CSV table of C-alpha atoms and ligand atoms in Angstrom, one decimal:
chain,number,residue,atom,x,y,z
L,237,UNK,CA,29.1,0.2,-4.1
L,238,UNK,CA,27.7,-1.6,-1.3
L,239,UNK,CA,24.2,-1.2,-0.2
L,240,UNK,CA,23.9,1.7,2.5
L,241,UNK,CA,20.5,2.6,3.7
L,242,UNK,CA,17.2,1.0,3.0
L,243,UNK,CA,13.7,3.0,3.9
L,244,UNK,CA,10.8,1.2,3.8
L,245,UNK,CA,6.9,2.3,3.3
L,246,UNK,CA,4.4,0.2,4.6
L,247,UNK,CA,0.4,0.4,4.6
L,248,UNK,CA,-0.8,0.2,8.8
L,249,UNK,CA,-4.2,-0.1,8.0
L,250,UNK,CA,-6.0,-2.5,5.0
L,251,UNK,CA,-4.7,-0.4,2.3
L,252,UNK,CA,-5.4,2.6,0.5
L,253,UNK,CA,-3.4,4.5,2.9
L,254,UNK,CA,-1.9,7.2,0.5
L,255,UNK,CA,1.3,5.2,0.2
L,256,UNK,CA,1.9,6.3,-2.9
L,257,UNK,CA,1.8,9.9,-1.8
L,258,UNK,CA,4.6,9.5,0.5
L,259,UNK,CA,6.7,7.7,-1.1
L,260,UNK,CA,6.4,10.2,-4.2
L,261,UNK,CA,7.5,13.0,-0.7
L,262,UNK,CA,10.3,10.6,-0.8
L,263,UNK,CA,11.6,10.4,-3.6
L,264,UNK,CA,11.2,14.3,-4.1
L,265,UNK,CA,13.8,15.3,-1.3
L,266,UNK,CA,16.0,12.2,-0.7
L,267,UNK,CA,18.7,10.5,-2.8
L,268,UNK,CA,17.7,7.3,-3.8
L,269,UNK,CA,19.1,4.9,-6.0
L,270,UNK,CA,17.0,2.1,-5.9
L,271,UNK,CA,13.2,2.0,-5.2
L,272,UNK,CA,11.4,-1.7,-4.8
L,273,UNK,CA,8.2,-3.6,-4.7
L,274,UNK,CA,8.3,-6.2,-2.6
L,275,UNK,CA,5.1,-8.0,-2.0
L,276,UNK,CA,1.4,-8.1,-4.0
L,277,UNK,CA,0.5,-7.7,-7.9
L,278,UNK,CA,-1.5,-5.7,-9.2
L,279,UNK,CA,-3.9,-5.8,-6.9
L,280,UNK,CA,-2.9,-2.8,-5.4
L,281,UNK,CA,-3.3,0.7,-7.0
L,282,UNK,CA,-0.6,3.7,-6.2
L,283,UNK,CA,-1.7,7.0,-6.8
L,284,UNK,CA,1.4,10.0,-8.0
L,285,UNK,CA,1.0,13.4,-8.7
L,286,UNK,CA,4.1,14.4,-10.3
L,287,UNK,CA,3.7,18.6,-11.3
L,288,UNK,CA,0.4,18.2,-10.6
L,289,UNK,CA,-0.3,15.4,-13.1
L,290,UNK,CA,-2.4,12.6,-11.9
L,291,UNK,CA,-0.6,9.2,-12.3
L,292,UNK,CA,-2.4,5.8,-11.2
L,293,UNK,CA,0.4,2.6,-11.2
L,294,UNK,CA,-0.2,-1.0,-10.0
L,295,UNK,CA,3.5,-2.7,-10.6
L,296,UNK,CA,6.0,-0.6,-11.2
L,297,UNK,CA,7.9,1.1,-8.6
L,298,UNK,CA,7.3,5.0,-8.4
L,299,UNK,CA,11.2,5.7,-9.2
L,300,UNK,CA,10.3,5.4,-12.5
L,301,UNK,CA,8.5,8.8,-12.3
L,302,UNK,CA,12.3,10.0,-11.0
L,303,UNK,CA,14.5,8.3,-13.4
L,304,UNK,CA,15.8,6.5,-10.4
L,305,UNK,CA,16.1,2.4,-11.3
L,306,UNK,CA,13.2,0.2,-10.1
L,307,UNK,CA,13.1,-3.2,-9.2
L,308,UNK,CA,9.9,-5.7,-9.0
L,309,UNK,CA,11.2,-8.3,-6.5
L,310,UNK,CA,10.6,-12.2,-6.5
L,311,UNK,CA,7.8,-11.7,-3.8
L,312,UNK,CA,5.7,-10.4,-6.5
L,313,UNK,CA,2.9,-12.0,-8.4
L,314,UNK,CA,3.1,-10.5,-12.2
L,315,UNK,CA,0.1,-10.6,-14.7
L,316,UNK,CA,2.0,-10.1,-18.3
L,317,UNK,CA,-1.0,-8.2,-19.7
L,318,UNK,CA,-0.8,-6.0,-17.0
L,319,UNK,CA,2.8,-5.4,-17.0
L,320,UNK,CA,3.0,-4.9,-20.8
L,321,UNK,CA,0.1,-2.0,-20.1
L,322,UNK,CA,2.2,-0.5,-17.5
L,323,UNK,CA,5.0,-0.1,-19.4
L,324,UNK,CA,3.0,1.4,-22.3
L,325,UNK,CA,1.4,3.8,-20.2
L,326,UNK,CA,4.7,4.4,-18.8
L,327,UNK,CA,6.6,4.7,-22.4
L,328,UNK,CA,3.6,6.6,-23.4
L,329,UNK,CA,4.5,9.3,-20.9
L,330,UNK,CA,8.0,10.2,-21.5
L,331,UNK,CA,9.2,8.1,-18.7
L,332,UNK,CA,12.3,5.2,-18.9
L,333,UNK,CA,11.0,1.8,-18.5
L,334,UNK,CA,14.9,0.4,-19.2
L,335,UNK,CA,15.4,1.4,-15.3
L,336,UNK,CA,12.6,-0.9,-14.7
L,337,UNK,CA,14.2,-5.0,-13.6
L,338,UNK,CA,12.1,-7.9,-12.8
L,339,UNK,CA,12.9,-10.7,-10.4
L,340,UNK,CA,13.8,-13.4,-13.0
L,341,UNK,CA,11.4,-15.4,-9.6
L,342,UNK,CA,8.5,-13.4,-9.6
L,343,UNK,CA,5.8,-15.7,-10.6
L,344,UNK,CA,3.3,-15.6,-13.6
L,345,UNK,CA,-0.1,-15.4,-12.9
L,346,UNK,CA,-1.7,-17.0,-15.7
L,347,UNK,CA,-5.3,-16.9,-17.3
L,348,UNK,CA,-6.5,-19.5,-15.5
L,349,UNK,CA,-5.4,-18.1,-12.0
L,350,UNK,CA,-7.5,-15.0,-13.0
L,351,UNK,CA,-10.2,-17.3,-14.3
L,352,UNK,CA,-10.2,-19.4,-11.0
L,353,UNK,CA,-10.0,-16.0,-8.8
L,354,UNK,CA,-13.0,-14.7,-10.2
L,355,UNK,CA,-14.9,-17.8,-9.9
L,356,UNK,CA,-13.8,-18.8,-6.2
L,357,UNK,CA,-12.6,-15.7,-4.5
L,358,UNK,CA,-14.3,-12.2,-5.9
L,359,UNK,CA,-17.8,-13.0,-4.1
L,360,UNK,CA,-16.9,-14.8,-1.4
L,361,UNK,CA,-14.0,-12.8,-0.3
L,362,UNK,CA,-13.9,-9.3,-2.5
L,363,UNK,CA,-10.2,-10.2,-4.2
L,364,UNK,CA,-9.7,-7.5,-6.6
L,365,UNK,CA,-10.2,-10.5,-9.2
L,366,UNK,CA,-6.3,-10.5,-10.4
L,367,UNK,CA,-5.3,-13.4,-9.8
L,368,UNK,CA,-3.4,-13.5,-6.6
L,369,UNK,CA,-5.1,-15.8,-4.3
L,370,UNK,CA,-4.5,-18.9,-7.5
L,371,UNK,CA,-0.9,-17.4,-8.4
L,372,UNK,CA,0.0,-18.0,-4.5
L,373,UNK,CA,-1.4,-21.2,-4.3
L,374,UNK,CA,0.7,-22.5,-7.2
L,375,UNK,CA,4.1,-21.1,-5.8
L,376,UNK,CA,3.5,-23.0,-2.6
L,377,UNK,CA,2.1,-26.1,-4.3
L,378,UNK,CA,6.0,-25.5,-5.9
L,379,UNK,CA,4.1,-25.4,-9.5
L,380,UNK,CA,3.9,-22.3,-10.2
L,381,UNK,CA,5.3,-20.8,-13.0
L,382,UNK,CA,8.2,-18.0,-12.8
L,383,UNK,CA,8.6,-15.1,-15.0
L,384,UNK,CA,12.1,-16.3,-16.4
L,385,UNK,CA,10.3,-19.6,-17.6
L,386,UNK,CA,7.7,-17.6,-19.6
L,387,UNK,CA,8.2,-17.4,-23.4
L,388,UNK,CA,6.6,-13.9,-24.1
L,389,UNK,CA,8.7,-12.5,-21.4
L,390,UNK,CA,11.9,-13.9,-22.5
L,391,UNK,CA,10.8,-12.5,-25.7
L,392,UNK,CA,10.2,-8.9,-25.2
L,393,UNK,CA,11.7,-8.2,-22.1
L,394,UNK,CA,14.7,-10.3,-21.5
L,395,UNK,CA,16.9,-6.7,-20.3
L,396,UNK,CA,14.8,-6.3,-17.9
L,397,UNK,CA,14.6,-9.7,-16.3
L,398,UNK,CA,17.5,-9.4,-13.8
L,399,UNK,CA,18.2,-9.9,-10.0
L,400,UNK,CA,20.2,-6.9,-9.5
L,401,UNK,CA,22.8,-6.4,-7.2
L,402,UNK,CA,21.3,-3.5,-4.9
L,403,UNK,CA,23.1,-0.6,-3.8
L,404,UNK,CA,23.0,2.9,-2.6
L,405,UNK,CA,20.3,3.8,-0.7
L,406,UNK,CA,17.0,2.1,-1.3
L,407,UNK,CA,13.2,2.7,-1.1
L,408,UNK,CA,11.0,-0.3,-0.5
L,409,UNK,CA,7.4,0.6,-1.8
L,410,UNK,CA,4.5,-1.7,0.2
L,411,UNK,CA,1.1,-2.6,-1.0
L,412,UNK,CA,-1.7,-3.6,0.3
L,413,UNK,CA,-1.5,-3.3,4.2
L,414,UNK,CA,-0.8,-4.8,8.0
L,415,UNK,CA,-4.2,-5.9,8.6
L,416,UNK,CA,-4.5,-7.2,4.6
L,417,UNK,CA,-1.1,-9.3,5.4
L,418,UNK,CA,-1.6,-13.3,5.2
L,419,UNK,CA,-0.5,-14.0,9.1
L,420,UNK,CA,-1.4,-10.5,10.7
L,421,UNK,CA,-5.4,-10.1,8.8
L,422,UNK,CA,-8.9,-11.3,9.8
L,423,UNK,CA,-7.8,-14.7,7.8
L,424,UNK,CA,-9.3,-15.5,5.6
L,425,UNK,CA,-10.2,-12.2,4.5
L,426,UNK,CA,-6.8,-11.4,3.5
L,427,UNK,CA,-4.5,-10.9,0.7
L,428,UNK,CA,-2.0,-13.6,-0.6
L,429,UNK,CA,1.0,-11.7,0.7
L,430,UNK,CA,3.2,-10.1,3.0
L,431,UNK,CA,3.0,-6.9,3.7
L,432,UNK,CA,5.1,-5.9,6.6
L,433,UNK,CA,8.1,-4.5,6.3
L,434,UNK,CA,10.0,-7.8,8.0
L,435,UNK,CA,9.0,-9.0,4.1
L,436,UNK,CA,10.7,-6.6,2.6
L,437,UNK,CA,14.0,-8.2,3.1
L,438,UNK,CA,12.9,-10.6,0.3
L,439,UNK,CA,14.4,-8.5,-2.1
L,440,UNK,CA,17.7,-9.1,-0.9
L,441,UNK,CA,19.5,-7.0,1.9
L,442,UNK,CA,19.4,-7.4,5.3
L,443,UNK,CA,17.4,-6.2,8.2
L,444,UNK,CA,20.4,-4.6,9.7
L,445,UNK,CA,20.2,-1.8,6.6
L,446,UNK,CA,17.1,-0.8,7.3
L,447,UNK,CA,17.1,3.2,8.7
L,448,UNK,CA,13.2,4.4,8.6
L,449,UNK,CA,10.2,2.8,8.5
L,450,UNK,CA,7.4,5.1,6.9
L,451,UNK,CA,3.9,3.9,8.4
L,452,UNK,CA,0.9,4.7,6.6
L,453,UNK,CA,-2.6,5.3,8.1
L,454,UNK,CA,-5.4,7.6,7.7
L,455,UNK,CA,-7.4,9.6,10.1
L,456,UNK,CA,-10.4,7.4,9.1
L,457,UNK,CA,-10.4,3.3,8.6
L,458,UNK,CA,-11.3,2.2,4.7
L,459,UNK,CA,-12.3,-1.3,4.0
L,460,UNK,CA,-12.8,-2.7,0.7
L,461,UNK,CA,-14.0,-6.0,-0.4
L,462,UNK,CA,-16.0,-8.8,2.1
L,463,UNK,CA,-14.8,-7.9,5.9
L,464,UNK,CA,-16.8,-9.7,8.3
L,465,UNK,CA,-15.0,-6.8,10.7
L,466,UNK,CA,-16.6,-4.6,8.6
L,467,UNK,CA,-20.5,-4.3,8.8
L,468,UNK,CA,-21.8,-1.0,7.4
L,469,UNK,CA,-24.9,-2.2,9.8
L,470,UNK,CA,-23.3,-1.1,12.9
L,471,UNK,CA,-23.3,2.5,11.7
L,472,UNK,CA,-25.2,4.1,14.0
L,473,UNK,CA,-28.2,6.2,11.6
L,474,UNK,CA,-26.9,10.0,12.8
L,475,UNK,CA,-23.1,9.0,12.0
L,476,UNK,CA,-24.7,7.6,8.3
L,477,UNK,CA,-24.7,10.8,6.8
L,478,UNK,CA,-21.5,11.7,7.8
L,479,UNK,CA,-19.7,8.6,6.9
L,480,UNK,CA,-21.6,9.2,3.1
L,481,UNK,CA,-20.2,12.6,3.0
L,482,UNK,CA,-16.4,11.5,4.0
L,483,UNK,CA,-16.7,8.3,1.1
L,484,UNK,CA,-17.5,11.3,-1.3
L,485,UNK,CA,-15.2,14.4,-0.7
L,486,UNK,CA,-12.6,12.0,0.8
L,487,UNK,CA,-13.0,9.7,-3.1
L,488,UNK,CA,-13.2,6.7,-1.5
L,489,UNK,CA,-13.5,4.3,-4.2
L,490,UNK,CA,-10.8,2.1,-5.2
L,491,UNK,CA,-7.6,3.1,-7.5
L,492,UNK,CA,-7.4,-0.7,-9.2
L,493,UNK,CA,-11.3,-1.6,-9.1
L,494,UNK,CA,-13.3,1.2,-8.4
L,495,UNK,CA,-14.9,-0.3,-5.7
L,496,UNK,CA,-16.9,1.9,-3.2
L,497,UNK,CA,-14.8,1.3,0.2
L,498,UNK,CA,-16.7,1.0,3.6
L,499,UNK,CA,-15.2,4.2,5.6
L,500,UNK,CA,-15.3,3.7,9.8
L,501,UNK,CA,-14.0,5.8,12.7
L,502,UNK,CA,-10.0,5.3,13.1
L,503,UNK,CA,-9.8,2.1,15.5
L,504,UNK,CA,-6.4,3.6,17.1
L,505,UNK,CA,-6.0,-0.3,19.0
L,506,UNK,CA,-6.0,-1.7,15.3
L,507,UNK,CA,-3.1,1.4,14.8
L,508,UNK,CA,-1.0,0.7,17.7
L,509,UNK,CA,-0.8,-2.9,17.0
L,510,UNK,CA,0.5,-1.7,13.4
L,511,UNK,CA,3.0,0.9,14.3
L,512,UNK,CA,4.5,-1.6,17.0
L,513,UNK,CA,4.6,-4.8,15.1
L,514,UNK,CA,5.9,-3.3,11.9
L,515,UNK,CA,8.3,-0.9,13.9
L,516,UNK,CA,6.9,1.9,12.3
L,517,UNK,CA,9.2,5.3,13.9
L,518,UNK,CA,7.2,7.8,11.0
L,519,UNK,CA,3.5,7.8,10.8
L,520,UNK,CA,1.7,9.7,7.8
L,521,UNK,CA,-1.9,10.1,9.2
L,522,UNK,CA,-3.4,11.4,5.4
L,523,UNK,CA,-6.7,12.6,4.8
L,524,UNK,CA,-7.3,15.1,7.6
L,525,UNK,CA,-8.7,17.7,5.3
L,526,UNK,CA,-11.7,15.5,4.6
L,527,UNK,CA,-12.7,15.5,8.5
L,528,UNK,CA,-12.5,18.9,8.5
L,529,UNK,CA,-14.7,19.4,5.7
L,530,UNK,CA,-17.1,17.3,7.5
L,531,UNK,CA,-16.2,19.5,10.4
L,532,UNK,CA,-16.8,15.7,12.4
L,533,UNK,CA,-14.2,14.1,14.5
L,534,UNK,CA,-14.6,10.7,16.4
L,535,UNK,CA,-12.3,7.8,16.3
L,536,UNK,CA,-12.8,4.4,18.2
L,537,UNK,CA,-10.3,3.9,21.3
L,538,UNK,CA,-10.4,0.6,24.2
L,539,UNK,CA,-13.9,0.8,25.6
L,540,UNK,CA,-15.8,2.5,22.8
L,541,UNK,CA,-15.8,6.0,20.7
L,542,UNK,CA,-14.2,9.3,21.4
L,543,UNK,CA,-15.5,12.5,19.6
L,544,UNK,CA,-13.6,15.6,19.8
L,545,UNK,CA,-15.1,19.5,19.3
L,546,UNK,CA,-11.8,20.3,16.8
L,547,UNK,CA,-9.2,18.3,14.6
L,548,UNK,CA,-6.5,20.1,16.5
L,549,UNK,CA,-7.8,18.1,19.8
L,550,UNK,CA,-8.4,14.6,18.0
L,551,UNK,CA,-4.7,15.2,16.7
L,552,UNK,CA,-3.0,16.2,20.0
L,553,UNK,CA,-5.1,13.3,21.7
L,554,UNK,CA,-3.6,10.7,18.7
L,555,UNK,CA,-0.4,11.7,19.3
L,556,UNK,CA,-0.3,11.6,23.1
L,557,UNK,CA,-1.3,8.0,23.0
L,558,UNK,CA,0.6,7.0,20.3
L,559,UNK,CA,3.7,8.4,21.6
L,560,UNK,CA,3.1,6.5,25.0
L,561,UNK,CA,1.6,3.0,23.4
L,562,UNK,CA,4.3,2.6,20.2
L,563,UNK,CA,8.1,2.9,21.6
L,564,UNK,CA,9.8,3.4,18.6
L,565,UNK,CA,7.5,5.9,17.3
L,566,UNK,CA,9.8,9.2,16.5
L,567,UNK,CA,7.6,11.4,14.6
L,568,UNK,CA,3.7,11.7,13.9
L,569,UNK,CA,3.3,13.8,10.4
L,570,UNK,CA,-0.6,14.8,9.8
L,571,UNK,CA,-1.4,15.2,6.1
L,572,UNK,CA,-4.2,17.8,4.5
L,573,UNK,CA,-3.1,17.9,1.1
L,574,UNK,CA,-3.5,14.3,-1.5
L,575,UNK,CA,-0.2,15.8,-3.4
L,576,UNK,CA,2.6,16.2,-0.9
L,577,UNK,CA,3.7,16.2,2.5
L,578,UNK,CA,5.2,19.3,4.1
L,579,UNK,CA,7.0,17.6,7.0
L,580,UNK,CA,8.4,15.1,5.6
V,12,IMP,P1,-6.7,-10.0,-3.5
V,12,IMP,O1,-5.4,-9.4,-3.1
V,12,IMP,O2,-7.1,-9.6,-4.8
V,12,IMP,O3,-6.7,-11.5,-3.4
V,12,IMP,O4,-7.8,-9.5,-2.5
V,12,IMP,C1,-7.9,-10.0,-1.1
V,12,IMP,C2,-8.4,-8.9,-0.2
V,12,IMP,O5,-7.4,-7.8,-0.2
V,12,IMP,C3,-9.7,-8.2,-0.7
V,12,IMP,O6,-10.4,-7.8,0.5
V,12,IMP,C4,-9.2,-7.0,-1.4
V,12,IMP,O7,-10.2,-6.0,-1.5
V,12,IMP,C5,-8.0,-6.6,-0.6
V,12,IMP,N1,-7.0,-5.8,-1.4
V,12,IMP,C6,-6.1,-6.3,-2.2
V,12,IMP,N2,-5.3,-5.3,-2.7
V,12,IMP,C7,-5.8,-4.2,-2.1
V,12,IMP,C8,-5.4,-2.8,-2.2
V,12,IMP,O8,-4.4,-2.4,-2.9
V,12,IMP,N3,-6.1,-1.9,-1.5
V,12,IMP,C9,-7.1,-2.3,-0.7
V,12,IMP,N4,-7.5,-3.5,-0.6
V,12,IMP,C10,-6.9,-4.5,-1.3
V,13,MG,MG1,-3.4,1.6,-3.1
């Protein structure tokens, strides 16, 4: 069977979008019969409810959580301690880890790459201390090491070291997110990858196949780690105590560190630039529930900030613009619920 139709879900903000959430959507009411990583380590963090079960992955595709085959492509940057504890936890939970195939390319990242990350980059540039930034440099330096040269892999996991031949219909899971992504981010403050969907064809099908392009955002920014974009100081002191209540109800800490994130108003300029560039035609706008708890509603448009009285005005206003600014954008989905998505 040939491939037929490849979706792809990509992060439009710096992460932490709910990705994991709609893929999970996904994956509940399509037919899929591959779903991918493309990009990142783990770095990134994917939260899954599956019957109301909390599951927390950084690797391994969600299909796994659907008995659908998985595949971590040679993008990836794979810490063996990490991957061993995935599959554990996986295992661990009733799920099949043989649907679960490594690029035999991915590279290793080693102790020293995690050694030298925490030494070099986790001050200076808040890396989630995993490695990447070392790993990456190594693959382009062409001495990096790949996961079908490493001993213990070979060892324990040779069936799943394979470049499979993809077909079907496939999901492409994204980490990270367009302004985290190596040419599109506030370089240097950046991740080690690429995390627009143009990158996804790095797994191995061509751009003709792709049919959707899931964008995710939230109705808030998040930032974590150093941001130089990001200064908590320019928080005016009355939107303070707002911005301290949404960190709290909206859990705004990280999935894969725990780090506190730095929450702002939605910079709908930063959006627009995302949905376009990626070629985003679905946006998932998550988190809405959280400004309405806070019953506070301002976002940051051109010349400065635009509050609204109700969510149902900020949301009509979001939509009229990004309907007129992003050309391919087909439909705009708002989310109040971590678990699922109605409309999709
Ligand atoms: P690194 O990917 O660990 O090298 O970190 C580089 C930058 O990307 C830092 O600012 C991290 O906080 C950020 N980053 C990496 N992965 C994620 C993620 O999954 N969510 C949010 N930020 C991330
Ligand atoms: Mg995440």
């Amino acid at each position: 069977m040939e491939i037929n139709n490849v979706d792809i879900c990509c992060g439009l903000a710096w992460g932490d979008e709910a990705k994991g959430k709609i893929v999970s959507e996904l994956l509940r009411t399509k037919n899929y019969d591959w779903v991918c990583r493309w990009s990142g380590g783990s770095n990134a963090g994917h939260t899954i409810y599956i019957d109301n079960k909390k599951y927390v992955t950084h690797l391994i595709p969600a299909g796994v959580f659907y008995n659908i085959k998985c595949y971590i492509g040679p993008d990836c940057y794979i810490n063996y301690q990490d991957f061993i504890e995935e599959i554990n936890y996986l295992k661990n939970n009733g799920f099949n880890t043989d649907l679960i195939f490594i690029s035999p390319n991915a590279h290793i990242i080693t102790q020293e790459h995690i050694d030298e990350d925490l030494a070099k980059y986790k001050t200076k540039q808040g890396s989630t201390g995993k490695g990447i930034a070392p790993c990456a440099k190594d693959k382009f330096a062409r001495i990096g090491k790949l996961v079908k040269d490493d001993d213990d892999f070979i060892t324990n996991y040779s069936n799943n070291i394979l470049t499979p031949e993809l077909n079907g219909d496939i999901l492409c899971e994204g980490a990270q997110g367009f302004w985290l992504d190596i040419n599109y981010g506030n370089y240097p403050y950046v991740t080690s990858s690429n995390c627009l969907p143009y990158s996804a064809c790095s797994l191995g099908f061509p751009p003709k196949k792709i049919r959707d392009i899931y964008g995710a955002a939230k109705i808030y920014d998040t930032r974590v780690g150093v941001d130089p974009l990001f200064d908590e100081n320019s928080i005016s002191n009355s939107d303070c105590d707002i911005i301290e209540q949404i960190i709290d109800l909206g859990e705004e800490y990280g999935s894969t560190t725990k780090r506190r994130r730095k929450v702002f108003w939605l910079n709908l300029d930063k959006l627009i630039t995302a949905i376009n560039i990626s070629g985003t035609n679905i946006i998932v706008i998550s988190k809405i529930d959280i400004l309405e708890q806070v019953n506070f509603y301002k976002l940051q448009y051109t010349d400065g900030d635009i509050t609204y009285d109700t969510i149902e005005d900020m949301k009509n206003d979001i939509s009229n613009i990004l309907y007129r600014k992003c050309k391919l954008l087909e439909k705009v989905i708002y989310s109040n619920n971590p678990k699922s998505i109605e409309e999709l």
